[in-house]
């Protein structure tokens, strides 16, 4: 399932202005665009969502969040996949200057 999300992401660039709104089930539990990823992740896990491991080798870019995968080069993004029952989404994340992540959107 996560591989399908990665393939969708690799089909083209994803910009914040192009990302769809967050799923209603996520906004209902308090996940919002712009919030710290650590906070969003905690809300999702508490609501029964499972963080999906990325399909890459090597050490994670963010040790505290091994499910996060980041592209390389200009205009690269970071993402993390979450699934629950028959639903799966990928969060688009933006690294901050202080080494954290913020929720930018969903794919």
Coordinates of C-alpha atoms in Angstrom, one line a residue:
X1 CA 0.0 0.0 0.0
X2 CA 2.8 2.4 0.9
X3 CA 4.6 1.6 -2.3
X4 CA 1.5 2.7 -4.2
X5 CA 1.7 6.0 -2.4
X6 CA 5.3 6.4 -3.2
X7 CA 4.6 5.7 -6.9
X8 CA 1.9 8.3 -6.9
X9 CA 4.3 10.9 -5.4
X10 CA 7.1 10.1 -7.9
X11 CA 4.8 10.7 -10.8
X12 CA 5.4 14.5 -10.5
X13 CA 6.3 17.3 -8.2
X14 CA 4.0 18.0 -5.3
X15 CA 3.7 21.6 -4.2
X16 CA 1.8 22.8 -1.2
X17 CA -0.6 24.7 -3.3
X18 CA -1.5 21.6 -5.2
X19 CA -2.0 19.2 -2.3
X20 CA -5.6 18.3 -1.5
X21 CA -7.2 19.1 1.8
X22 CA -6.6 16.8 4.7
X23 CA -9.1 13.9 5.1
X24 CA -12.1 14.7 7.2
X25 CA -11.2 11.9 9.6
X26 CA -7.8 13.6 10.2
X27 CA -9.2 17.1 10.7
X28 CA -11.8 15.6 13.1
X29 CA -9.0 14.5 15.5
X30 CA -7.1 17.8 15.2
X31 CA -4.6 17.3 12.4
X32 CA -4.1 20.6 10.6
X33 CA -1.8 22.0 7.8
X34 CA 1.1 23.8 9.4
X35 CA 1.2 21.9 12.7
X36 CA 4.4 20.1 13.9
X37 CA 4.6 16.6 12.4
X38 CA 5.4 15.1 15.8
X39 CA 2.0 16.4 17.1
X40 CA 0.1 15.2 14.0
X41 CA 1.8 11.8 14.2
X42 CA 0.8 11.4 17.9
X43 CA -2.8 12.3 17.1
X44 CA -2.9 9.8 14.2
X45 CA -1.4 7.0 16.2
X46 CA -3.8 7.6 19.0
X47 CA -6.7 7.3 16.5
X48 CA -5.5 3.9 15.3
X49 CA -3.5 5.0 12.2
X50 CA -0.3 3.0 11.5
X51 CA 2.8 4.7 10.3
X52 CA 4.2 2.9 7.2
X53 CA 7.9 2.3 6.9
X54 CA 9.5 3.8 3.7
X55 CA 10.8 1.5 1.0
X56 CA 14.3 2.9 1.2
X57 CA 17.6 1.6 2.5
X58 CA 19.9 3.3 5.0
X59 CA 19.5 5.3 8.0
X60 CA 16.3 7.4 8.4
X61 CA 16.7 11.2 7.8
X62 CA 14.9 11.9 11.0
X63 CA 15.9 9.4 13.8
X64 CA 12.7 10.2 15.8
X65 CA 10.6 9.5 12.8
X66 CA 11.9 6.5 10.8
X67 CA 8.8 6.4 8.7
X68 CA 9.7 9.8 7.1
X69 CA 11.3 9.6 3.7
X70 CA 12.8 12.7 2.0
X71 CA 13.7 13.3 -1.6
X72 CA 16.9 14.9 -2.7
X73 CA 17.7 17.9 -4.8
X74 CA 15.9 21.1 -5.6
X75 CA 12.2 21.1 -4.7
X76 CA 12.4 17.8 -2.9
X77 CA 9.8 17.0 -0.3
X78 CA 9.5 14.7 2.7
X79 CA 6.6 12.4 3.3
X80 CA 5.2 9.8 5.6
X81 CA 2.5 7.2 4.9
X82 CA -0.3 6.3 7.3
X83 CA -2.9 3.6 6.9
X84 CA -6.0 2.4 8.8
X85 CA -8.3 -0.4 7.6
X86 CA -8.9 0.4 3.9
X87 CA -7.6 3.9 4.0
X88 CA -4.0 5.1 3.2
X89 CA -2.6 8.6 2.9
X90 CA 0.7 10.2 2.6
X91 CA 1.6 13.3 4.5
X92 CA 3.6 16.0 2.7
X93 CA 6.1 17.4 5.2
X94 CA 8.3 20.4 5.2
X95 CA 11.6 20.4 7.1
X96 CA 12.1 23.5 9.3
X97 CA 15.3 25.4 10.0
X98 CA 15.5 23.9 13.5
X99 CA 15.5 20.3 12.2
X100 CA 11.8 19.5 12.8
X101 CA 9.0 18.9 10.3
X102 CA 5.6 20.6 9.6
X103 CA 2.5 19.2 7.9
X104 CA 2.2 20.7 4.5
X105 CA -0.6 18.6 2.9
X106 CA -1.6 15.1 1.9
X107 CA -1.5 12.9 -1.1

